[in-house]
Coordinates of C-alpha atoms and ligand atoms in Angstrom, one line a residue:
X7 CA -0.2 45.0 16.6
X8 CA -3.3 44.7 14.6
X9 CA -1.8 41.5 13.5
X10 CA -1.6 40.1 16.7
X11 CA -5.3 41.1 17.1
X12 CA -6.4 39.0 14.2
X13 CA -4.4 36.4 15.1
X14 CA -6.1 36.0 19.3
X15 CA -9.4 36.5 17.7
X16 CA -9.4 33.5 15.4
X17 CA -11.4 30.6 16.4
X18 CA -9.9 27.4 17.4
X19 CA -10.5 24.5 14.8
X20 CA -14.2 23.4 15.4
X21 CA -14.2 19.8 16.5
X22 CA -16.7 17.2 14.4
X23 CA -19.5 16.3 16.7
X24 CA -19.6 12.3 16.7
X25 CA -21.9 9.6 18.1
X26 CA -20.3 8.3 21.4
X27 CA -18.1 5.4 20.3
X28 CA -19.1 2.8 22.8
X29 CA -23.0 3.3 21.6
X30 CA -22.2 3.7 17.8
X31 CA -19.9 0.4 18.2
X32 CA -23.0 -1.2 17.9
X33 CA -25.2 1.0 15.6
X34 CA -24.7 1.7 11.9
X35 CA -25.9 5.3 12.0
X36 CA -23.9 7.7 10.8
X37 CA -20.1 8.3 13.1
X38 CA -19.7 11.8 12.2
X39 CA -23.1 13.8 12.6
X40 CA -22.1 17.1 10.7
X41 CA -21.5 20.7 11.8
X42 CA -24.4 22.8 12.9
X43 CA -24.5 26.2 10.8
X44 CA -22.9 28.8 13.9
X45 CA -20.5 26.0 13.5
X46 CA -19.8 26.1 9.6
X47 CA -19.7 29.7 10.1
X48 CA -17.3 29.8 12.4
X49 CA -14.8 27.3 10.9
X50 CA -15.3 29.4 7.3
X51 CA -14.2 32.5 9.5
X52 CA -11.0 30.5 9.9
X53 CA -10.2 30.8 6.3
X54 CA -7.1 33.7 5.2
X55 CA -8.4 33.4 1.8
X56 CA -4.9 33.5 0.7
X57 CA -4.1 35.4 -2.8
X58 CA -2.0 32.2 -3.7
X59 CA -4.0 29.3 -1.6
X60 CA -2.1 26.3 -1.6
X61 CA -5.0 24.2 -0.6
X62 CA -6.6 23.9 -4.6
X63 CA -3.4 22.5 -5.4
X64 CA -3.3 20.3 -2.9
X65 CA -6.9 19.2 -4.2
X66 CA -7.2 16.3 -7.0
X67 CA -9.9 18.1 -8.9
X68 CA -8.5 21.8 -7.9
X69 CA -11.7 22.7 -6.3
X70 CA -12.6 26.0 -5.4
X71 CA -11.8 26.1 -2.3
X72 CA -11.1 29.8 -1.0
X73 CA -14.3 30.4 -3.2
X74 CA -16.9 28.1 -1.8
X75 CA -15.5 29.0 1.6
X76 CA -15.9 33.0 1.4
X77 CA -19.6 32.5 0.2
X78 CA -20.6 30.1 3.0
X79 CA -19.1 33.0 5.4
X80 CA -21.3 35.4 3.4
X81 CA -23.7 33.4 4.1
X82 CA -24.4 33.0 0.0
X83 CA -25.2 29.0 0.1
X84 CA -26.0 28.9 -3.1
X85 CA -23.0 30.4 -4.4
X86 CA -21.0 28.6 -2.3
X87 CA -22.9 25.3 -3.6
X88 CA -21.9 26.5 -7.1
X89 CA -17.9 27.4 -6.2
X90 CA -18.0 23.5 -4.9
X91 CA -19.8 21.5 -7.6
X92 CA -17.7 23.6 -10.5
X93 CA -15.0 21.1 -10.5
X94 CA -16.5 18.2 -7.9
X95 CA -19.7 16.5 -9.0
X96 CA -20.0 14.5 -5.7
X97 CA -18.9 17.1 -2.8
X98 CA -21.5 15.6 -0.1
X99 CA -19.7 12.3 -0.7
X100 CA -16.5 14.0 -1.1
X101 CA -16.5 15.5 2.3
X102 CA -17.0 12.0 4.0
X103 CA -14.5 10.0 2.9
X104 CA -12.1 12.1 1.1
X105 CA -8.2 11.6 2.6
X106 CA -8.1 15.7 3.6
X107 CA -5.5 15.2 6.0
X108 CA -2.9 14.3 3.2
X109 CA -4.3 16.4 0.4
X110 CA -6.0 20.0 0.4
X111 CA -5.6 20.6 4.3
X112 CA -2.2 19.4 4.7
X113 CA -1.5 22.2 2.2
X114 CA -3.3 25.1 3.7
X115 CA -1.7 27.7 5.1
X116 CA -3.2 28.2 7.9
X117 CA -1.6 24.8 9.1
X118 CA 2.0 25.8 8.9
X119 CA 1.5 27.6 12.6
X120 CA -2.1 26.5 13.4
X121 CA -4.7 24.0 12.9
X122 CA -5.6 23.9 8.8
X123 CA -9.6 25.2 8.2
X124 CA -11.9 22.0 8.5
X125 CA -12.1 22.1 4.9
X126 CA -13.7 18.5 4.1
X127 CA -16.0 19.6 6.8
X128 CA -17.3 22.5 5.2
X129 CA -17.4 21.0 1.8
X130 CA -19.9 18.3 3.6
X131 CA -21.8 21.2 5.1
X132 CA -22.5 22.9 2.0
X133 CA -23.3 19.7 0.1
X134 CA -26.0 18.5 2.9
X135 CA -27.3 21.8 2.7
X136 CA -27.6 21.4 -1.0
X137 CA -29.4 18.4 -0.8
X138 CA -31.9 19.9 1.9
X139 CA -33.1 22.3 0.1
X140 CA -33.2 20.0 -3.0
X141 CA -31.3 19.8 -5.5
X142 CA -31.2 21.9 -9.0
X143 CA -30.7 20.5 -12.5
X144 CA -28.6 22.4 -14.5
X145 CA -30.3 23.6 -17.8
X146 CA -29.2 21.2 -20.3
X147 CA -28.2 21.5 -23.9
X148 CA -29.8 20.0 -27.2
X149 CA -28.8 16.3 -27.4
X150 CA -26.2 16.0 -30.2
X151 CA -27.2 12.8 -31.6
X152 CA -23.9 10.9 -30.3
X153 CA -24.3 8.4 -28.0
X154 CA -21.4 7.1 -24.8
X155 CA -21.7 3.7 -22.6
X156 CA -20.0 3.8 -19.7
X157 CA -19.0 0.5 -18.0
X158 CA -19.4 0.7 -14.5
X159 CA -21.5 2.8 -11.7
X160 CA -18.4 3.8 -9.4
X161 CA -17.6 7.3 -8.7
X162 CA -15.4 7.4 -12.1
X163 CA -18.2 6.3 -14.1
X164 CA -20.8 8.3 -12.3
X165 CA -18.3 11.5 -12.8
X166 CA -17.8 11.0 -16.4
X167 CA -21.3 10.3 -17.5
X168 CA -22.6 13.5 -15.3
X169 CA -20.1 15.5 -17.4
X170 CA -21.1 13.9 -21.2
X171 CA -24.7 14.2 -20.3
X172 CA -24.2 17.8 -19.2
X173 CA -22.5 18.1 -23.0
X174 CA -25.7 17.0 -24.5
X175 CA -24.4 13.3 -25.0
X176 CA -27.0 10.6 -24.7
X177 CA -25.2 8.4 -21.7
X178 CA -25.9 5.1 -20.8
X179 CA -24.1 3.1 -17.6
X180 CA -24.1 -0.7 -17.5
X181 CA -23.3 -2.0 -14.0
X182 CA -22.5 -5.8 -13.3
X183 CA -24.2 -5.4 -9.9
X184 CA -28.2 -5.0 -9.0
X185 CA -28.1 -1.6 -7.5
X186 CA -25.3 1.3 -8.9
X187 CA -22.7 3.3 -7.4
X188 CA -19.7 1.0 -6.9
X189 CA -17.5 1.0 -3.4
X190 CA -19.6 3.9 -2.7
X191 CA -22.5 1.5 -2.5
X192 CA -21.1 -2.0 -1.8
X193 CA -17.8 -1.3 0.2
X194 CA -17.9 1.8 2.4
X195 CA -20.2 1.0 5.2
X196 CA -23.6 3.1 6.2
X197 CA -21.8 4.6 9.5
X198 CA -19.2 6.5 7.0
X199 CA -21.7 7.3 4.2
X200 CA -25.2 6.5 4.5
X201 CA -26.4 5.6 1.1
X202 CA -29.1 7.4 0.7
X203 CA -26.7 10.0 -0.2
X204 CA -25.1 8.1 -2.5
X205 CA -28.7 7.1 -3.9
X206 CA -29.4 10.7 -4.2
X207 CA -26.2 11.8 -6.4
X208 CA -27.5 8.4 -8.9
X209 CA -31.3 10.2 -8.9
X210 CA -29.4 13.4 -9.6
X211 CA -27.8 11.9 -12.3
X212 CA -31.3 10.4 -13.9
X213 CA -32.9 13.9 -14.1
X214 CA -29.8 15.0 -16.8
X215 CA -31.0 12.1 -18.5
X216 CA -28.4 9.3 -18.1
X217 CA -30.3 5.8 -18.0
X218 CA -28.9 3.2 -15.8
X219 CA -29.4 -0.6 -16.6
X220 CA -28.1 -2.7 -14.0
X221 CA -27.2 -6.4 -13.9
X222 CA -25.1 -6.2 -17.1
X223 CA -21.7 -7.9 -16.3
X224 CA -19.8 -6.2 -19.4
X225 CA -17.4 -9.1 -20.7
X226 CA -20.3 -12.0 -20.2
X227 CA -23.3 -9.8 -22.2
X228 CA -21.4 -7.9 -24.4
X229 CA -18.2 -7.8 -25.5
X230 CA -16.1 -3.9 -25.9
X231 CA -16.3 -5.1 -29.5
X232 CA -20.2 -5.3 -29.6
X233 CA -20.5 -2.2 -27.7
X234 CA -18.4 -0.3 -30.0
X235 CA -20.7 -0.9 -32.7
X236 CA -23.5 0.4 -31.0
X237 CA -21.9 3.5 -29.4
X238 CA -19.1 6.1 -30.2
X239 CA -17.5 6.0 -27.2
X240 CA -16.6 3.3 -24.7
X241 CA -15.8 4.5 -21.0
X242 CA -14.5 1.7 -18.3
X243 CA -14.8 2.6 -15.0
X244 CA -15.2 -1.0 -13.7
X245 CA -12.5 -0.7 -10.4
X246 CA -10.4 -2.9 -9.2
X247 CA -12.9 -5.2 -7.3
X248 CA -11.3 -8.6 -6.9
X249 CA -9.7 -9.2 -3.5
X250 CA -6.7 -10.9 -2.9
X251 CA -5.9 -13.6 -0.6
X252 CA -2.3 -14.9 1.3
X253 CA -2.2 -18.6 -0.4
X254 CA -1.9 -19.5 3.0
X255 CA -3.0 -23.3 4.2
X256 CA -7.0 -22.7 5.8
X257 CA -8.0 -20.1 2.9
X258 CA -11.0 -22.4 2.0
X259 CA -12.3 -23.4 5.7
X260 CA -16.0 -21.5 6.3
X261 CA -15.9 -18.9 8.5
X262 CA -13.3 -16.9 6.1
X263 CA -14.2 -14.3 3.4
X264 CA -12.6 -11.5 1.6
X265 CA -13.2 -7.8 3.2
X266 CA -15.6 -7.3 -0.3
X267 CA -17.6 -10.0 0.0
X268 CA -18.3 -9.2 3.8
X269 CA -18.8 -5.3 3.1
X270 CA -20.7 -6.5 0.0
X271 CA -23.1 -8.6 2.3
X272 CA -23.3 -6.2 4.8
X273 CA -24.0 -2.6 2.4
X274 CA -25.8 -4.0 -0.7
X275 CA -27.5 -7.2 0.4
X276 CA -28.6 -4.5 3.4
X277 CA -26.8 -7.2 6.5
X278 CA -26.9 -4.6 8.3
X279 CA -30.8 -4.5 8.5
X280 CA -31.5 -7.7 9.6
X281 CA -33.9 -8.5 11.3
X282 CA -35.7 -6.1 8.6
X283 CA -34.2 -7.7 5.6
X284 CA -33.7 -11.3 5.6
X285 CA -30.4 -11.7 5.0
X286 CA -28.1 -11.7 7.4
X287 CA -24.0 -11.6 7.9
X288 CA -22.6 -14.1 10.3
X289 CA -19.7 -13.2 12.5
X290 CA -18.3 -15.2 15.4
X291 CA -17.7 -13.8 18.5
X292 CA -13.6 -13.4 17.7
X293 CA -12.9 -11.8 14.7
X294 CA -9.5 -11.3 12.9
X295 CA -9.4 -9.0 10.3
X296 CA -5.8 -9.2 7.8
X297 CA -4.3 -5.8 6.8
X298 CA -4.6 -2.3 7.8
X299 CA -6.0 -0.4 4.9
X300 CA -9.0 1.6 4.9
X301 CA -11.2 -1.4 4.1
X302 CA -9.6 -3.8 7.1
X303 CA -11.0 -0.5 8.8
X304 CA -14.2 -0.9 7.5
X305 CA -14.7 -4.4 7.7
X306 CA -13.3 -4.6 11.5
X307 CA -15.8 -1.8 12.7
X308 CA -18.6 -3.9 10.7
X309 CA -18.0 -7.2 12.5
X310 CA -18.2 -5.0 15.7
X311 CA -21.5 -4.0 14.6
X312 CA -23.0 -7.1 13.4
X313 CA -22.2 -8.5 16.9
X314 CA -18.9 -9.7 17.4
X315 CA -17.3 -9.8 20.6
X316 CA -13.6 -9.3 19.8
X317 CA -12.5 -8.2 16.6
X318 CA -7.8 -7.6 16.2
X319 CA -6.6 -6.5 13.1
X320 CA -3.8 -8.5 12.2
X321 CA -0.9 -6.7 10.6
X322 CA 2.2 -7.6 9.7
X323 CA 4.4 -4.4 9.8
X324 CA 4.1 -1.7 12.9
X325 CA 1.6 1.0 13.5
X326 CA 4.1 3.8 11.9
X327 CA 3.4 2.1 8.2
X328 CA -0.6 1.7 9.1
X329 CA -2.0 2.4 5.1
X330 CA -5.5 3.8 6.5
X331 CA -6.8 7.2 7.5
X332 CA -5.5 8.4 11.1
X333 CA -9.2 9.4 11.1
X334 CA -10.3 5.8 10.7
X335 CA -7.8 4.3 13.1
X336 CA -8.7 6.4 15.8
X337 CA -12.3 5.7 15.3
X338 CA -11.4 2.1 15.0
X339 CA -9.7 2.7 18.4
X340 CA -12.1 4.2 20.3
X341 CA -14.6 1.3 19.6
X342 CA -12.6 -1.1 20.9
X343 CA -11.0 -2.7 17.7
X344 CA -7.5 -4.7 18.8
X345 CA -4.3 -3.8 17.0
X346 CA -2.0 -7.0 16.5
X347 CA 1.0 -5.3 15.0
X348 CA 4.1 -7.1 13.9
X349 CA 2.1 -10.0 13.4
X350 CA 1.7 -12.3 10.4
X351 CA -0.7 -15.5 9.9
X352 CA 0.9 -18.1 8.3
X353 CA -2.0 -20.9 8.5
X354 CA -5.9 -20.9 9.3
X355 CA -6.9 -23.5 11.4
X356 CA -9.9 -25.3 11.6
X357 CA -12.1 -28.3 12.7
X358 CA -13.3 -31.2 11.1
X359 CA -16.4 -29.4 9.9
X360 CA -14.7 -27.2 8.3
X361 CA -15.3 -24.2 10.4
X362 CA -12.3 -22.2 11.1
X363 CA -11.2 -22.0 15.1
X364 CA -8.2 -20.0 14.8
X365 CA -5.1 -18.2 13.1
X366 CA -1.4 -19.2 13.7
X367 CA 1.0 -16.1 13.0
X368 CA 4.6 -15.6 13.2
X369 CA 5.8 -12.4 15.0
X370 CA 8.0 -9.9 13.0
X371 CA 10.4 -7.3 13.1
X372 CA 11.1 -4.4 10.7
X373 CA 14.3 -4.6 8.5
X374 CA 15.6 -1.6 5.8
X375 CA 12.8 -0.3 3.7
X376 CA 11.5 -2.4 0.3
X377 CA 10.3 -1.0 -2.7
X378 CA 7.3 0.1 -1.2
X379 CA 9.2 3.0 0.7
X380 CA 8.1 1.2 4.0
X381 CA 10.5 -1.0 6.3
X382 CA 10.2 -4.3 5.2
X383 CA 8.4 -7.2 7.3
X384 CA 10.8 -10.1 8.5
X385 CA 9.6 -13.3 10.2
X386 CA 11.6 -13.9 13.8
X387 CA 12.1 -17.5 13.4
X388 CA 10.5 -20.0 16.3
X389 CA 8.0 -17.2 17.5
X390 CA 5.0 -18.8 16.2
X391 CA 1.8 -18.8 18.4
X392 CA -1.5 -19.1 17.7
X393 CA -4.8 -17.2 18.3
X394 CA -8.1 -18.6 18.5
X395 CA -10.8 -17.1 15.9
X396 CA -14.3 -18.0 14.6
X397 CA -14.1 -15.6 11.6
X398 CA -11.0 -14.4 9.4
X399 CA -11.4 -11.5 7.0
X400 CA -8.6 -11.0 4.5
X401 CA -8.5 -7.2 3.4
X402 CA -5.3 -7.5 1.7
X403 CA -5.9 -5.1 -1.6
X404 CA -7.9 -5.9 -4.5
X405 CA -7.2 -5.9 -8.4
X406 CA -9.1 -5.5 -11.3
X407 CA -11.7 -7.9 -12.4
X408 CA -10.7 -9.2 -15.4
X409 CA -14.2 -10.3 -17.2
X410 CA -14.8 -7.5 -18.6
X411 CA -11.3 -7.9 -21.0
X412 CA -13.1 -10.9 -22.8
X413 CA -11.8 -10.9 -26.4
X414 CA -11.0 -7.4 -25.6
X415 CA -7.1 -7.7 -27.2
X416 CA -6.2 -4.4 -28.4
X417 CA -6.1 -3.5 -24.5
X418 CA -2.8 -3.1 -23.4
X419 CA -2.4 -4.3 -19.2
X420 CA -0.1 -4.0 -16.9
X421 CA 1.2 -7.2 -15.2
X422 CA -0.8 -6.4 -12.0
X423 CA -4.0 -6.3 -14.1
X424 CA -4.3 -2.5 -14.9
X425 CA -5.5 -1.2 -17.7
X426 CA -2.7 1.2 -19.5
X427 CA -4.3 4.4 -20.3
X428 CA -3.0 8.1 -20.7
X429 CA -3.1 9.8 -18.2
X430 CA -4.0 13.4 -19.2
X431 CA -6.7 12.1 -21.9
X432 CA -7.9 8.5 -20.0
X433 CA -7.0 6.4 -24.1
X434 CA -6.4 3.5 -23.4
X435 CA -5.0 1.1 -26.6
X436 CA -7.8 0.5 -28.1
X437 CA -9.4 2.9 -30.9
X438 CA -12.6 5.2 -28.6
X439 CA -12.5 2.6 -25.6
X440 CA -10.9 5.3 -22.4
X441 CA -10.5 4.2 -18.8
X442 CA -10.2 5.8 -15.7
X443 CA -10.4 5.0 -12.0
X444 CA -9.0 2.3 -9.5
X445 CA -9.2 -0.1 -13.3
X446 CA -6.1 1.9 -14.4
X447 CA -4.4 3.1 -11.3
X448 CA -5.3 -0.2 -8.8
X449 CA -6.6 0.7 -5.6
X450 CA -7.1 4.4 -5.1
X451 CA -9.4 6.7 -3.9
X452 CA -13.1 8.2 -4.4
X453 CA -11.3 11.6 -5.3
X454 CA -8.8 10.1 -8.0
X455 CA -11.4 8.1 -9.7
X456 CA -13.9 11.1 -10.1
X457 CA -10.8 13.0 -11.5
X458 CA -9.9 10.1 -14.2
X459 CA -13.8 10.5 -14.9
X460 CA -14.0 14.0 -15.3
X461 CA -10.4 13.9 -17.7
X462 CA -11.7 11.0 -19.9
X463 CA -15.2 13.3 -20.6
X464 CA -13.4 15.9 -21.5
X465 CA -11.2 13.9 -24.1
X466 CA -14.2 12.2 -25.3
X467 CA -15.9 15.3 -26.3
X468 CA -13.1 16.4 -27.7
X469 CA -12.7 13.2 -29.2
X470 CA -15.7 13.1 -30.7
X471 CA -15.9 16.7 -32.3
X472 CA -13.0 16.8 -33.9
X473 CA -13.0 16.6 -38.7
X474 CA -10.5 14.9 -40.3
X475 CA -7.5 12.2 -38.9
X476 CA -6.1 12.0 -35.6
X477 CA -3.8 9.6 -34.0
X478 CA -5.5 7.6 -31.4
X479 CA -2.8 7.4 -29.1
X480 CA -1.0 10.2 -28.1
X481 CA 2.4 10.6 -29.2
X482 CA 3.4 12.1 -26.0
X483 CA 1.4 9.7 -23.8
X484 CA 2.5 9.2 -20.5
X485 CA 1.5 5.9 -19.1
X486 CA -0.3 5.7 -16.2
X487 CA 1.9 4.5 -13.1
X488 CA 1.2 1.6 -11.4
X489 CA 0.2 1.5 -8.0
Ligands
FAD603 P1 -15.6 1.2 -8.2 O1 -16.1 2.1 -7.2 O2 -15.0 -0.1 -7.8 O3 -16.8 0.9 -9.2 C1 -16.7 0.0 -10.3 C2 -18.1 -0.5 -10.7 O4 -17.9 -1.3 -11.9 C3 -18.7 -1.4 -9.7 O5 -20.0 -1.0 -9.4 C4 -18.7 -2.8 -10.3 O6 -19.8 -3.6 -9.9 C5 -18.8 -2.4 -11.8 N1 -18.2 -3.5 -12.7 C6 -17.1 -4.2 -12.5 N2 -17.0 -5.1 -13.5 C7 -18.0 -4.9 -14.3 C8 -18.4 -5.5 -15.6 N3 -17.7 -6.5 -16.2 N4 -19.5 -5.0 -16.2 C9 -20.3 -4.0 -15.6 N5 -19.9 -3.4 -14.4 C10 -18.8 -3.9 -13.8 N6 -11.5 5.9 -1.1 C11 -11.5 7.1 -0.4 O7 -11.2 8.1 -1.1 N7 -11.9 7.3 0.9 C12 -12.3 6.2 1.6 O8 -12.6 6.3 2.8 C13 -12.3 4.9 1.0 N8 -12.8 3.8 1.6 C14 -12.9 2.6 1.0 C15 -13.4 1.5 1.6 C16 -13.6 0.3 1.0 C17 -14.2 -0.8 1.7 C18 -13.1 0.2 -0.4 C19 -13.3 -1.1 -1.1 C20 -12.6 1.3 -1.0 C21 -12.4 2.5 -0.4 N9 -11.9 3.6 -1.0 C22 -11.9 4.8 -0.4 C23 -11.4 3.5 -2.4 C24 -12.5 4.1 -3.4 O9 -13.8 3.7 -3.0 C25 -12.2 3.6 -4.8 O10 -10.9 4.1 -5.1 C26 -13.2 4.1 -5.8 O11 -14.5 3.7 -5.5 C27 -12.8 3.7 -7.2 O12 -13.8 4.1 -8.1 P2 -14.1 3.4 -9.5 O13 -15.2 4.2 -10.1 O14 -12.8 3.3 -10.3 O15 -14.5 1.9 -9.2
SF4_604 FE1 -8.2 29.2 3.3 FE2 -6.2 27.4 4.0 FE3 -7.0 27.6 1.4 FE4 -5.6 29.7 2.6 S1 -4.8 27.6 2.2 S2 -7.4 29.8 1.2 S3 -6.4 29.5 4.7 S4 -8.3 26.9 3.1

């Protein structure tokens, strides 16, 4: 009976207030606007704080979860900011774009007969809090005279230098691009994660004392060789930035770019400001938009934004294998974003200018599952047809840029460009160079990356305060897998 009690006075699963999708289609504030604290507090009521909660596990960096949830309900925001930020360094970020449908939630109890706690939700509540009331450096300890580069601003690099500088290591990060923070800067767009949150974690970062030199494209300035000289530790975090394309005939017309050099445009080079910054982003009034990741998502919903009138996503298998967030889709939905599933382009056209006018695709159908797991793609011969366009985005994946390898030889790579490191210690081949992120796993996720970052600074210290001989390379190592 009393069971039952508990059971009809537990709130329903508190809903996200959003911007209304037909005004936000054309704004770049922020989609989701955050819980209000009667809010938080109610969703944190939601929480069984289970003796055995299955949700840490479900979490890449195990965080606290039952924890930082009991002290928000307590009302004890600061410990609750301290149960979060134990084992995640970027929580505020975290709680934005973190997949918690298909990781900590989709393990919480709760969600075996009800709705899972809003768990990303709270984690973004406690982090905006956090950064309201302003954030607190932690007390630091002597320097220890040993000095780490890290090589690369993403959320790997950011994670791994937080934690060595936090050790007392003097850290310095050399990013390739004017302004720091990676994807988290240049790819996902303001309405998912405005960046001065982003810029705030990097200031956080500054007052534990890690410098920050941008415009350093590791690979053209210095070589890993060089840099080992000069340091006793090498981290690479540099992602897997370099998009892909179809080799299909029309790639080169204007009028088509890569999803990173559109989102790039848009974030970093501020597009999305114009008339307030100069440089704009130009869209056509039909957009097509190849693939159905999280970043055809983003770069769909940007051309909506920067004032296109019809934007499709072209993809080639059915909206059962879709790779994005359901969050994102629906989003993408609501705003009016086309789906063209079962559809694959096979040229570009364009005109004799040189300005692309269309797409021609073939229409598919879905045979037995390929290596992938997913049902394979075929082509339905003579159903061809074409599509009129003005801009084509190809969001296809991305893989490793491989500059900063230069000379680099005693780094071992997979043949889709990875780097091969362990996986429980981030070595990679070569003697104090470790890697982590989307350079040694392709593609991933903000999470994954802050977790390769967090391993590898661990190993590093270790590394580094250990007498006598070691092997480098762990007897036991298992090789990262290859998305
Ligand atoms: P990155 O974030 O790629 O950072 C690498 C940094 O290294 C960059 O700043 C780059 O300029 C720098 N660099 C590269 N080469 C050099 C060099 N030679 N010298 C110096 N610096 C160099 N994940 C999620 O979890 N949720 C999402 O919603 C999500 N959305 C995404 C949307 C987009 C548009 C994209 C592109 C990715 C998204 N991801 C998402 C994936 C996630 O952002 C990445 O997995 C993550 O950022 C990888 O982190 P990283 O630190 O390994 O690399
Ligand atoms: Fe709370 Fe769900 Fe974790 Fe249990 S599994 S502690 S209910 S969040």
């Amino acid at each position: 009976m009393a069971k039952e009690t508990t059971k009809a006075a537990r709130p329903a699963r508190q809903e996200m207030p959003a911007q209304d999708p037909q005004e936000r289609a054309h704004n770049f504030y922020e989609v989701a606007l955050g819980y209000r604290p009667e809010t938080a507090l109610l969703e944190a009521s939601r929480c069984l704080q289970c003796k055995k909660p299955q949700c840490v596990s479900g979490c890449p960096v195990s965080v606290r979860i039952p924890e930082f949830i009991k002290a928000l309900s307590e009302d004890n925001m600061w410990g609750a900011v301290e149960a979060l930020k134990d084992k995640n360094s970027l929580p505020a970020i975290c709680g934005r774009v973190c997949p918690q449908e298909s990781q900590c939630e989709i393990q919480c109890i709760l969600g075996k007969k009800d709705q899972p706690v809003a768990i990303g939700r709270l984690e973004r509540y406690v982090a905006d809090w956090e950064r309201a009331e302003g954030m607190r450096t932690p007390t630091l300890p002597e320097k220890n005279g040993k000095r780490v580069v890290i090589i690369g601003s993403g959320p790997a690099g950011l994670t791994a230098a937080g934690d060595l500088a936090k050790l007392g290591y003097k850290v310095e990060i050399l990013e390739a691009l004017h302004t720091p923070g990676g994807v988290l800067m240049y790819g996902i767009p303001e309405f998912r994660l405005p960046k001065d949150i982003v810029q705030a974690e990097i200031d956080y970062l500054k007052t534990l004392g890690v410098t920050i030199r941008t415009d350093v494209v590791v690979g053209k300035l210095y070589t890993l060789e060089e840099l080992l000289s000069q340091y006793d530790a090498v981290f690479l975090g540099t992602g897997a930035g370099l998009p892909m394309f179809l080799s299909i005939p029309g790639e080169n017309y204007m009028g088509v770019y890569s999803a990173n050099e559109i989102l790039t445009r848009t974030n970093l080079m501020k597009g999305y400001l114009f008339p307030k910054w100069d440089t704009p982003v130009k869209v056509g009034n039909r957009v097509a938009v190849v693939g159905a990741g999280n970043v055809a998502m983003d770069a769909a919903r940007c051309s909506l934004r920067l004032g296109a009138q019809e934007v499709h996503i072209v993809y080639r298998r059915s909206a059962a294998e879709v790779p994005a967030r359901a969050e994102e889709v629906h989003h993408a939905e609501e705003e009016g974003i086309i789906f063209d599933f079962l559809t694959n382009p096979i040229e570009i056209l364009g005109n004799q200018e040189g300005w692309v006018t269309g797409l021609r695709c073939i229409k598919m159908e879905l045979g037995e599952p390929d290596a992938s797991g997913r049902r394979r793609p075929i082509p339905i011969q003579g159903s061809e047809f074409e599509m009129p366009m003005d801009t084509v985005i190809m969001a296809l994946g991305t893989q490793p840029n491989p500059l900063v390898f230069t000379d680099a030889t005693q780094l071992e790579r997979t043949r889709h460009g990875t780097v091969v490191a362990d996986e429980k210690s981030g070595r990679t081949k070569m003697p104090r160079v470790w890697a982590g992120g989307d350079i040694v796993t392709g593609a991933a996720t903000v999470i994954s990356a802050m977790g390769a970052g967090r391993v590898a600074a661990t190993d590093i210290d270790a590394y580094l305060h250990q007498d006598g001989d070691h092997p480098w390379w762990p007897d036991d190592a298992v090789q990262a897998k290859v998305s």
